[in-house]
Amino acid sequence: DTGVSQDPRHKITKRGQNVTFRCDPISEHNRLYWYRQTLGQGPEFLTYFQNEAQLEKSRLLSDRFSAERPKGSFSTLEIQRTEQGDSAMYLCASSLKKRGDIQYFGAGTRLSVL
Amino acid sequence: GNSVTQMEGPVTLSEEAFLTINCTYTATGYPSLFWYVQYPGEGLQLLLKATKADDKGSNKGFEATYRKETTSFHLEKGSVQVSDSAVYFCALGGVNSGGSNYKLTFGKGTLLTVNP
């Protein structure tokens, strides 16, 4: 069990550029979640996958955001035409599919849009 | 919708003091409740959880009891240490149509600083 890993840890980009983040969940976990955390706030849910199926997307996830989880393993989160308001910590978590199960979080990717 | 209201910080205590961080929630169904902790420079870690009413979660000297009648899940520790300095998040696990928890709804977090 190597934990949830996220790459990169930090990303600085210019407004209007596209960025992509990667998340590798704990290997046996069939659920994968993306959250966004801004300074002084708790994480906010963005989307989640069960295996390769994306089952829910938050209204926070505008059409500039897209997430995939091909083959039910790693996941990518892409932001197109970044805006300064996208600056945040993007967190990935994974879990098994059962009631009350624990979500294990990665260290996050910190995005700064200049 | 689901929501979590958490005691605002920051909270500053002396070592060996008693800690309470209040957390109340609004939810549909029968959610699970969690406390996560974020140490400086690190990711979120689960501290404890409770999955049904009257359950008590405990870990590392911290405790919280799932109170359905008051919709609360307050975090307590009898004697805090400097190493407990961190941000603490109360979270609620939403229940989907299949009855399993999925997305978490977090409170805003409470910064705890423990001085020697």
PDB file of C-alpha atoms in Angstrom:
ATOM      1  CA  ASP A   1       0.000   0.000   0.000  1.00  0.00           C
ATOM      2  CA  THR A   2       1.819   3.064  -1.258  1.00  0.00           C
ATOM      3  CA  GLY A   3      -1.032   5.483  -0.603  1.00  0.00           C
ATOM      4  CA  VAL A   4      -2.650   7.936  -2.993  1.00  0.00           C
ATOM      5  CA  SER A   5      -0.131   9.809  -5.102  1.00  0.00           C
ATOM      6  CA  GLN A   6      -0.674  13.004  -7.047  1.00  0.00           C
ATOM      7  CA  ASP A   7       1.459  14.610  -9.675  1.00  0.00           C
ATOM      8  CA  PRO A   8       2.634  17.311  -9.926  1.00  0.00           C
ATOM      9  CA  ARG A   9       2.744  18.675  -6.391  1.00  0.00           C
ATOM     10  CA  HIS A  10       2.860  22.248  -7.629  1.00  0.00           C
ATOM     11  CA  LYS A  11       1.852  23.813 -10.917  1.00  0.00           C
ATOM     12  CA  ILE A  12       2.249  27.437 -11.923  1.00  0.00           C
ATOM     13  CA  THR A  13       0.591  28.472 -15.147  1.00  0.00           C
ATOM     14  CA  LYS A  14      -0.515  31.560 -16.992  1.00  0.00           C
ATOM     15  CA  ARG A  15      -4.143  32.465 -17.415  1.00  0.00           C
ATOM     16  CA  GLY A  16      -5.623  30.823 -20.468  1.00  0.00           C
ATOM     17  CA  GLN A  17      -3.320  27.814 -20.484  1.00  0.00           C
ATOM     18  CA  ASN A  18      -4.497  24.228 -20.066  1.00  0.00           C
ATOM     19  CA  VAL A  19      -3.273  22.077 -17.191  1.00  0.00           C
ATOM     20  CA  THR A  20      -3.614  18.384 -16.376  1.00  0.00           C
ATOM     21  CA  PHE A  21      -3.178  16.672 -13.032  1.00  0.00           C
ATOM     22  CA  ARG A  22      -2.776  12.978 -12.356  1.00  0.00           C
ATOM     23  CA  CYS A  23      -3.915  10.848  -9.428  1.00  0.00           C
ATOM     24  CA  ASP A  24      -2.901   7.263  -8.697  1.00  0.00           C
ATOM     25  CA  PRO A  25      -5.221   5.724  -6.111  1.00  0.00           C
ATOM     26  CA  ILE A  26      -4.544   2.877  -3.720  1.00  0.00           C
ATOM     27  CA  SER A  27      -4.483  -0.135  -6.006  1.00  0.00           C
ATOM     28  CA  GLU A  28      -7.480  -2.090  -4.754  1.00  0.00           C
ATOM     29  CA  HIS A  29      -9.758   0.941  -4.363  1.00  0.00           C
ATOM     30  CA  ASN A  30     -12.589   1.123  -6.867  1.00  0.00           C
ATOM     31  CA  ARG A  31     -13.738   4.640  -5.968  1.00  0.00           C
ATOM     32  CA  LEU A  32     -11.795   7.783  -6.759  1.00  0.00           C
ATOM     33  CA  TYR A  33     -12.732  11.342  -5.803  1.00  0.00           C
ATOM     34  CA  TRP A  34     -11.563  14.818  -6.713  1.00  0.00           C
ATOM     35  CA  TYR A  35     -11.928  17.776  -4.328  1.00  0.00           C
ATOM     36  CA  ARG A  36     -10.820  21.396  -4.438  1.00  0.00           C
ATOM     37  CA  GLN A  37      -9.588  23.302  -1.399  1.00  0.00           C
ATOM     38  CA  THR A  38      -9.073  27.043  -1.275  1.00  0.00           C
ATOM     39  CA  LEU A  39      -7.240  28.901   1.466  1.00  0.00           C
ATOM     40  CA  GLY A  40      -9.051  28.833   4.783  1.00  0.00           C
ATOM     41  CA  GLN A  41     -11.791  26.509   3.555  1.00  0.00           C
ATOM     42  CA  GLY A  42     -12.518  22.828   3.759  1.00  0.00           C
ATOM     43  CA  PRO A  43     -12.259  20.656   0.664  1.00  0.00           C
ATOM     44  CA  GLU A  44     -15.221  20.816  -1.730  1.00  0.00           C
ATOM     45  CA  PHE A  45     -16.352  17.824  -3.753  1.00  0.00           C
ATOM     46  CA  LEU A  46     -15.847  18.037  -7.518  1.00  0.00           C
ATOM     47  CA  THR A  47     -16.506  14.582  -8.941  1.00  0.00           C
ATOM     48  CA  TYR A  48     -16.136  10.869  -8.314  1.00  0.00           C
ATOM     49  CA  PHE A  49     -15.640   7.618 -10.188  1.00  0.00           C
ATOM     50  CA  GLN A  50     -16.600   4.084  -9.457  1.00  0.00           C
ATOM     51  CA  ASN A  51     -14.180   2.034 -11.492  1.00  0.00           C
ATOM     52  CA  GLU A  52     -14.096   3.849 -14.859  1.00  0.00           C
ATOM     53  CA  ALA A  53     -17.585   5.359 -14.613  1.00  0.00           C
ATOM     54  CA  GLN A  54     -17.941   8.995 -13.579  1.00  0.00           C
ATOM     55  CA  LEU A  55     -21.030   8.891 -11.371  1.00  0.00           C
ATOM     56  CA  GLU A  56     -21.463  12.470 -10.213  1.00  0.00           C
ATOM     57  CA  LYS A  57     -20.168  15.933 -10.992  1.00  0.00           C
ATOM     58  CA  SER A  58     -20.560  18.957  -8.765  1.00  0.00           C
ATOM     59  CA  ARG A  59     -21.925  22.226 -10.101  1.00  0.00           C
ATOM     60  CA  LEU A  60     -18.472  23.583  -9.197  1.00  0.00           C
ATOM     61  CA  LEU A  61     -17.118  21.607 -12.134  1.00  0.00           C
ATOM     62  CA  SER A  62     -17.635  23.984 -15.028  1.00  0.00           C
ATOM     63  CA  ASP A  63     -17.381  22.827 -18.628  1.00  0.00           C
ATOM     64  CA  ARG A  64     -13.713  23.882 -18.613  1.00  0.00           C
ATOM     65  CA  PHE A  65     -13.023  20.980 -16.267  1.00  0.00           C
ATOM     66  CA  SER A  66     -12.911  17.372 -17.362  1.00  0.00           C
ATOM     67  CA  ALA A  67     -11.939  14.261 -15.468  1.00  0.00           C
ATOM     68  CA  GLU A  68     -11.267  10.765 -16.708  1.00  0.00           C
ATOM     69  CA  ARG A  69     -10.401   7.431 -15.223  1.00  0.00           C
ATOM     70  CA  PRO A  70      -9.594   5.100 -18.098  1.00  0.00           C
ATOM     71  CA  LYS A  71      -9.554   1.418 -17.176  1.00  0.00           C
ATOM     72  CA  GLY A  72     -10.542   2.265 -13.631  1.00  0.00           C
ATOM     73  CA  SER A  73      -6.991   2.880 -12.459  1.00  0.00           C
ATOM     74  CA  PHE A  74      -5.357   6.321 -12.423  1.00  0.00           C
ATOM     75  CA  SER A  75      -7.360   9.476 -13.054  1.00  0.00           C
ATOM     76  CA  THR A  76      -6.635  12.797 -14.714  1.00  0.00           C
ATOM     77  CA  LEU A  77      -8.223  16.175 -14.099  1.00  0.00           C
ATOM     78  CA  GLU A  78      -7.833  18.712 -16.888  1.00  0.00           C
ATOM     79  CA  ILE A  79      -8.624  22.405 -16.665  1.00  0.00           C
ATOM     80  CA  GLN A  80      -8.869  24.241 -19.952  1.00  0.00           C
ATOM     81  CA  ARG A  81      -8.375  28.005 -20.375  1.00  0.00           C
ATOM     82  CA  THR A  82      -7.383  28.452 -16.736  1.00  0.00           C
ATOM     83  CA  GLU A  83      -8.582  31.484 -14.812  1.00  0.00           C
ATOM     84  CA  GLN A  84      -7.159  33.084 -11.684  1.00  0.00           C
ATOM     85  CA  GLY A  85     -10.141  31.773  -9.740  1.00  0.00           C
ATOM     86  CA  ASP A  86      -8.974  28.222 -10.461  1.00  0.00           C
ATOM     87  CA  SER A  87      -6.011  28.729  -8.130  1.00  0.00           C
ATOM     88  CA  ALA A  88      -6.458  26.175  -5.362  1.00  0.00           C
ATOM     89  CA  MET A  89      -5.256  22.858  -3.981  1.00  0.00           C
ATOM     90  CA  TYR A  90      -6.714  19.948  -5.939  1.00  0.00           C
ATOM     91  CA  LEU A  91      -7.058  16.839  -3.817  1.00  0.00           C
ATOM     92  CA  CYS A  92      -7.599  13.266  -4.892  1.00  0.00           C
ATOM     93  CA  ALA A  93      -8.924  10.539  -2.615  1.00  0.00           C
ATOM     94  CA  SER A  94      -9.757   6.875  -3.031  1.00  0.00           C
ATOM     95  CA  SER A  95     -11.823   4.331  -1.160  1.00  0.00           C
ATOM     96  CA  LEU A  96     -13.522   1.000  -1.379  1.00  0.00           C
ATOM     97  CA  LYS A  97     -17.208   0.942  -2.199  1.00  0.00           C
ATOM     98  CA  LYS A  98     -18.952   0.283   1.062  1.00  0.00           C
ATOM     99  CA  ARG A  99     -20.872   2.235   3.640  1.00  0.00           C
ATOM    100  CA  GLY A 100     -18.770   4.336   5.946  1.00  0.00           C
ATOM    101  CA  ASP A 101     -15.561   3.452   4.250  1.00  0.00           C
ATOM    102  CA  ILE A 102     -12.593   5.720   4.675  1.00  0.00           C
ATOM    103  CA  GLN A 103     -11.405   8.019   1.934  1.00  0.00           C
ATOM    104  CA  TYR A 104      -7.623   8.212   1.779  1.00  0.00           C
ATOM    105  CA  PHE A 105      -6.270  11.490   0.493  1.00  0.00           C
ATOM    106  CA  GLY A 106      -3.238  12.332  -1.544  1.00  0.00           C
ATOM    107  CA  ALA A 107      -1.017  15.303  -0.713  1.00  0.00           C
ATOM    108  CA  GLY A 108      -2.673  17.376  -3.428  1.00  0.00           C
ATOM    109  CA  THR A 109      -1.614  19.469  -6.400  1.00  0.00           C
ATOM    110  CA  ARG A 110      -1.336  23.179  -5.720  1.00  0.00           C
ATOM    111  CA  LEU A 111      -2.297  25.222  -8.784  1.00  0.00           C
ATOM    112  CA  SER A 112      -1.350  28.866  -9.111  1.00  0.00           C
ATOM    113  CA  VAL A 113      -2.751  30.753 -12.094  1.00  0.00           C
ATOM    114  CA  LEU A 114      -0.913  34.007 -12.815  1.00  0.00           C
TER     115      LEU A 114
ATOM    116  CA  GLY B   1     -28.494  19.589   0.994  1.00  0.00           C
ATOM    117  CA  ASN B   2     -25.828  18.354   3.370  1.00  0.00           C
ATOM    118  CA  SER B   3     -23.824  20.850   5.381  1.00  0.00           C
ATOM    119  CA  VAL B   4     -21.332  20.931   8.256  1.00  0.00           C
ATOM    120  CA  THR B   5     -20.863  23.811  10.657  1.00  0.00           C
ATOM    121  CA  GLN B   6     -17.658  23.778  12.608  1.00  0.00           C
ATOM    122  CA  MET B   7     -16.415  25.922  15.448  1.00  0.00           C
ATOM    123  CA  GLU B   8     -14.316  28.741  14.075  1.00  0.00           C
ATOM    124  CA  GLY B   9     -10.745  29.071  15.125  1.00  0.00           C
ATOM    125  CA  PRO B  10      -8.080  29.621  15.698  1.00  0.00           C
ATOM    126  CA  VAL B  11      -7.942  27.796  19.016  1.00  0.00           C
ATOM    127  CA  THR B  12      -4.844  28.255  21.166  1.00  0.00           C
ATOM    128  CA  LEU B  13      -4.278  26.043  24.211  1.00  0.00           C
ATOM    129  CA  SER B  14      -1.528  25.233  26.621  1.00  0.00           C
ATOM    130  CA  GLU B  15      -0.149  21.713  26.752  1.00  0.00           C
ATOM    131  CA  GLU B  16      -2.311  19.317  28.822  1.00  0.00           C
ATOM    132  CA  ALA B  17      -5.414  21.494  28.449  1.00  0.00           C
ATOM    133  CA  PHE B  18      -8.803  20.020  27.523  1.00  0.00           C
ATOM    134  CA  LEU B  19      -9.906  20.391  23.915  1.00  0.00           C
ATOM    135  CA  THR B  20     -13.386  20.616  22.441  1.00  0.00           C
ATOM    136  CA  ILE B  21     -14.078  21.489  18.815  1.00  0.00           C
ATOM    137  CA  ASN B  22     -17.781  21.721  18.080  1.00  0.00           C
ATOM    138  CA  CYS B  23     -19.314  20.294  14.917  1.00  0.00           C
ATOM    139  CA  THR B  24     -22.965  20.170  13.896  1.00  0.00           C
ATOM    140  CA  TYR B  25     -24.432  18.894  10.675  1.00  0.00           C
ATOM    141  CA  THR B  26     -27.489  18.883   8.447  1.00  0.00           C
ATOM    142  CA  ALA B  27     -28.079  15.800   6.335  1.00  0.00           C
ATOM    143  CA  THR B  28     -30.621  13.565   4.699  1.00  0.00           C
ATOM    144  CA  GLY B  29     -30.546   9.878   5.403  1.00  0.00           C
ATOM    145  CA  TYR B  30     -28.040   8.293   7.756  1.00  0.00           C
ATOM    146  CA  PRO B  31     -24.618   9.669   6.972  1.00  0.00           C
ATOM    147  CA  SER B  32     -21.306   8.609   8.434  1.00  0.00           C
ATOM    148  CA  LEU B  33     -19.314  11.264  10.280  1.00  0.00           C
ATOM    149  CA  PHE B  34     -15.576  11.819  10.256  1.00  0.00           C
ATOM    150  CA  TRP B  35     -12.845  13.969  11.717  1.00  0.00           C
ATOM    151  CA  TYR B  36      -9.846  14.536   9.485  1.00  0.00           C
ATOM    152  CA  VAL B  37      -6.608  16.244  10.537  1.00  0.00           C
ATOM    153  CA  GLN B  38      -4.123  18.159   8.418  1.00  0.00           C
ATOM    154  CA  TYR B  39      -0.670  18.650   9.935  1.00  0.00           C
ATOM    155  CA  PRO B  40       1.478  21.477   8.571  1.00  0.00           C
ATOM    156  CA  GLY B  41       2.733  20.635   5.095  1.00  0.00           C
ATOM    157  CA  GLU B  42       0.916  17.304   4.956  1.00  0.00           C
ATOM    158  CA  GLY B  43      -2.244  15.873   3.397  1.00  0.00           C
ATOM    159  CA  LEU B  44      -5.546  15.111   5.094  1.00  0.00           C
ATOM    160  CA  GLN B  45      -5.523  12.094   7.383  1.00  0.00           C
ATOM    161  CA  LEU B  46      -8.489  10.383   8.953  1.00  0.00           C
ATOM    162  CA  LEU B  47      -8.497  10.879  12.712  1.00  0.00           C
ATOM    163  CA  LEU B  48     -11.693   9.002  13.636  1.00  0.00           C
ATOM    164  CA  LYS B  49     -15.117   8.073  12.346  1.00  0.00           C
ATOM    165  CA  ALA B  50     -18.596   6.976  13.425  1.00  0.00           C
ATOM    166  CA  THR B  51     -21.098   5.315  11.131  1.00  0.00           C
ATOM    167  CA  LYS B  52     -24.342   5.349  13.130  1.00  0.00           C
ATOM    168  CA  ALA B  53     -26.093   7.149  15.962  1.00  0.00           C
ATOM    169  CA  ASP B  54     -24.489   6.792  19.424  1.00  0.00           C
ATOM    170  CA  ASP B  55     -21.275   5.364  17.956  1.00  0.00           C
ATOM    171  CA  LYS B  56     -18.122   6.767  19.519  1.00  0.00           C
ATOM    172  CA  GLY B  57     -15.054   7.139  17.351  1.00  0.00           C
ATOM    173  CA  SER B  58     -11.676   7.329  19.064  1.00  0.00           C
ATOM    174  CA  ASN B  59      -8.027   7.523  18.110  1.00  0.00           C
ATOM    175  CA  LYS B  60      -4.817   8.951  19.638  1.00  0.00           C
ATOM    176  CA  GLY B  61      -6.730  10.157  22.700  1.00  0.00           C
ATOM    177  CA  PHE B  62      -9.334  12.000  20.624  1.00  0.00           C
ATOM    178  CA  GLU B  63     -13.016  11.051  20.853  1.00  0.00           C
ATOM    179  CA  ALA B  64     -16.269  12.068  19.185  1.00  0.00           C
ATOM    180  CA  THR B  65     -19.795  10.688  19.624  1.00  0.00           C
ATOM    181  CA  TYR B  66     -22.407  10.648  16.857  1.00  0.00           C
ATOM    182  CA  ARG B  67     -25.428  12.406  18.418  1.00  0.00           C
ATOM    183  CA  LYS B  68     -28.432  12.177  16.124  1.00  0.00           C
ATOM    184  CA  GLU B  69     -30.752  14.037  18.492  1.00  0.00           C
ATOM    185  CA  THR B  70     -28.517  17.127  18.497  1.00  0.00           C
ATOM    186  CA  THR B  71     -27.017  16.484  15.013  1.00  0.00           C
ATOM    187  CA  SER B  72     -23.559  16.900  16.501  1.00  0.00           C
ATOM    188  CA  PHE B  73     -20.162  15.218  16.397  1.00  0.00           C
ATOM    189  CA  HIS B  74     -17.950  17.256  18.739  1.00  0.00           C
ATOM    190  CA  LEU B  75     -14.251  16.414  18.962  1.00  0.00           C
ATOM    191  CA  GLU B  76     -12.675  16.145  22.419  1.00  0.00           C
ATOM    192  CA  LYS B  77      -9.311  15.342  23.923  1.00  0.00           C
ATOM    193  CA  GLY B  78      -8.545  15.350  27.603  1.00  0.00           C
ATOM    194  CA  SER B  79      -4.940  16.528  27.444  1.00  0.00           C
ATOM    195  CA  VAL B  80      -3.516  18.061  24.281  1.00  0.00           C
ATOM    196  CA  GLN B  81       0.137  17.966  23.267  1.00  0.00           C
ATOM    197  CA  VAL B  82       2.227  20.325  21.168  1.00  0.00           C
ATOM    198  CA  SER B  83       2.232  17.650  18.460  1.00  0.00           C
ATOM    199  CA  ASP B  84      -1.562  17.970  18.159  1.00  0.00           C
ATOM    200  CA  SER B  85      -1.152  21.394  16.545  1.00  0.00           C
ATOM    201  CA  ALA B  86      -2.920  21.087  13.179  1.00  0.00           C
ATOM    202  CA  VAL B  87      -6.083  21.945  11.292  1.00  0.00           C
ATOM    203  CA  TYR B  88      -9.054  19.731  12.150  1.00  0.00           C
ATOM    204  CA  PHE B  89     -11.933  19.149   9.727  1.00  0.00           C
ATOM    205  CA  CYS B  90     -15.319  17.688  10.531  1.00  0.00           C
ATOM    206  CA  ALA B  91     -16.864  15.872   7.566  1.00  0.00           C
ATOM    207  CA  LEU B  92     -20.102  14.138   6.649  1.00  0.00           C
ATOM    208  CA  GLY B  93     -20.311  11.233   4.243  1.00  0.00           C
ATOM    209  CA  GLY B  94     -23.294  11.644   1.944  1.00  0.00           C
ATOM    210  CA  VAL B  95     -25.338   8.550   1.229  1.00  0.00           C
ATOM    211  CA  ASN B  96     -26.174   7.688  -2.370  1.00  0.00           C
ATOM    212  CA  SER B  97     -29.229   5.886  -3.661  1.00  0.00           C
ATOM    213  CA  GLY B  98     -27.475   2.576  -3.213  1.00  0.00           C
ATOM    214  CA  GLY B  99     -26.998   3.230   0.491  1.00  0.00           C
ATOM    215  CA  SER B 100     -23.252   3.638   0.443  1.00  0.00           C
ATOM    216  CA  ASN B 101     -21.314   6.729   1.387  1.00  0.00           C
ATOM    217  CA  TYR B 102     -19.615   8.658  -1.282  1.00  0.00           C
ATOM    218  CA  LYS B 103     -18.812  12.350  -1.373  1.00  0.00           C
ATOM    219  CA  LEU B 104     -17.674  14.092   1.775  1.00  0.00           C
ATOM    220  CA  THR B 105     -18.969  17.474   2.868  1.00  0.00           C
ATOM    221  CA  PHE B 106     -16.398  19.272   5.014  1.00  0.00           C
ATOM    222  CA  GLY B 107     -16.559  22.041   7.555  1.00  0.00           C
ATOM    223  CA  LYS B 108     -14.232  25.007   7.135  1.00  0.00           C
ATOM    224  CA  GLY B 109     -11.631  23.612   9.508  1.00  0.00           C
ATOM    225  CA  THR B 110     -10.350  24.691  12.908  1.00  0.00           C
ATOM    226  CA  LEU B 111      -6.717  25.614  13.427  1.00  0.00           C
ATOM    227  CA  LEU B 112      -5.424  24.339  16.760  1.00  0.00           C
ATOM    228  CA  THR B 113      -2.177  25.614  18.212  1.00  0.00           C
ATOM    229  CA  VAL B 114      -0.836  24.012  21.390  1.00  0.00           C
ATOM    230  CA  ASN B 115       1.869  25.890  23.253  1.00  0.00           C
ATOM    231  CA  PRO B 116       4.369  24.208  25.595  1.00  0.00           C
TER     232      PRO B 116
END
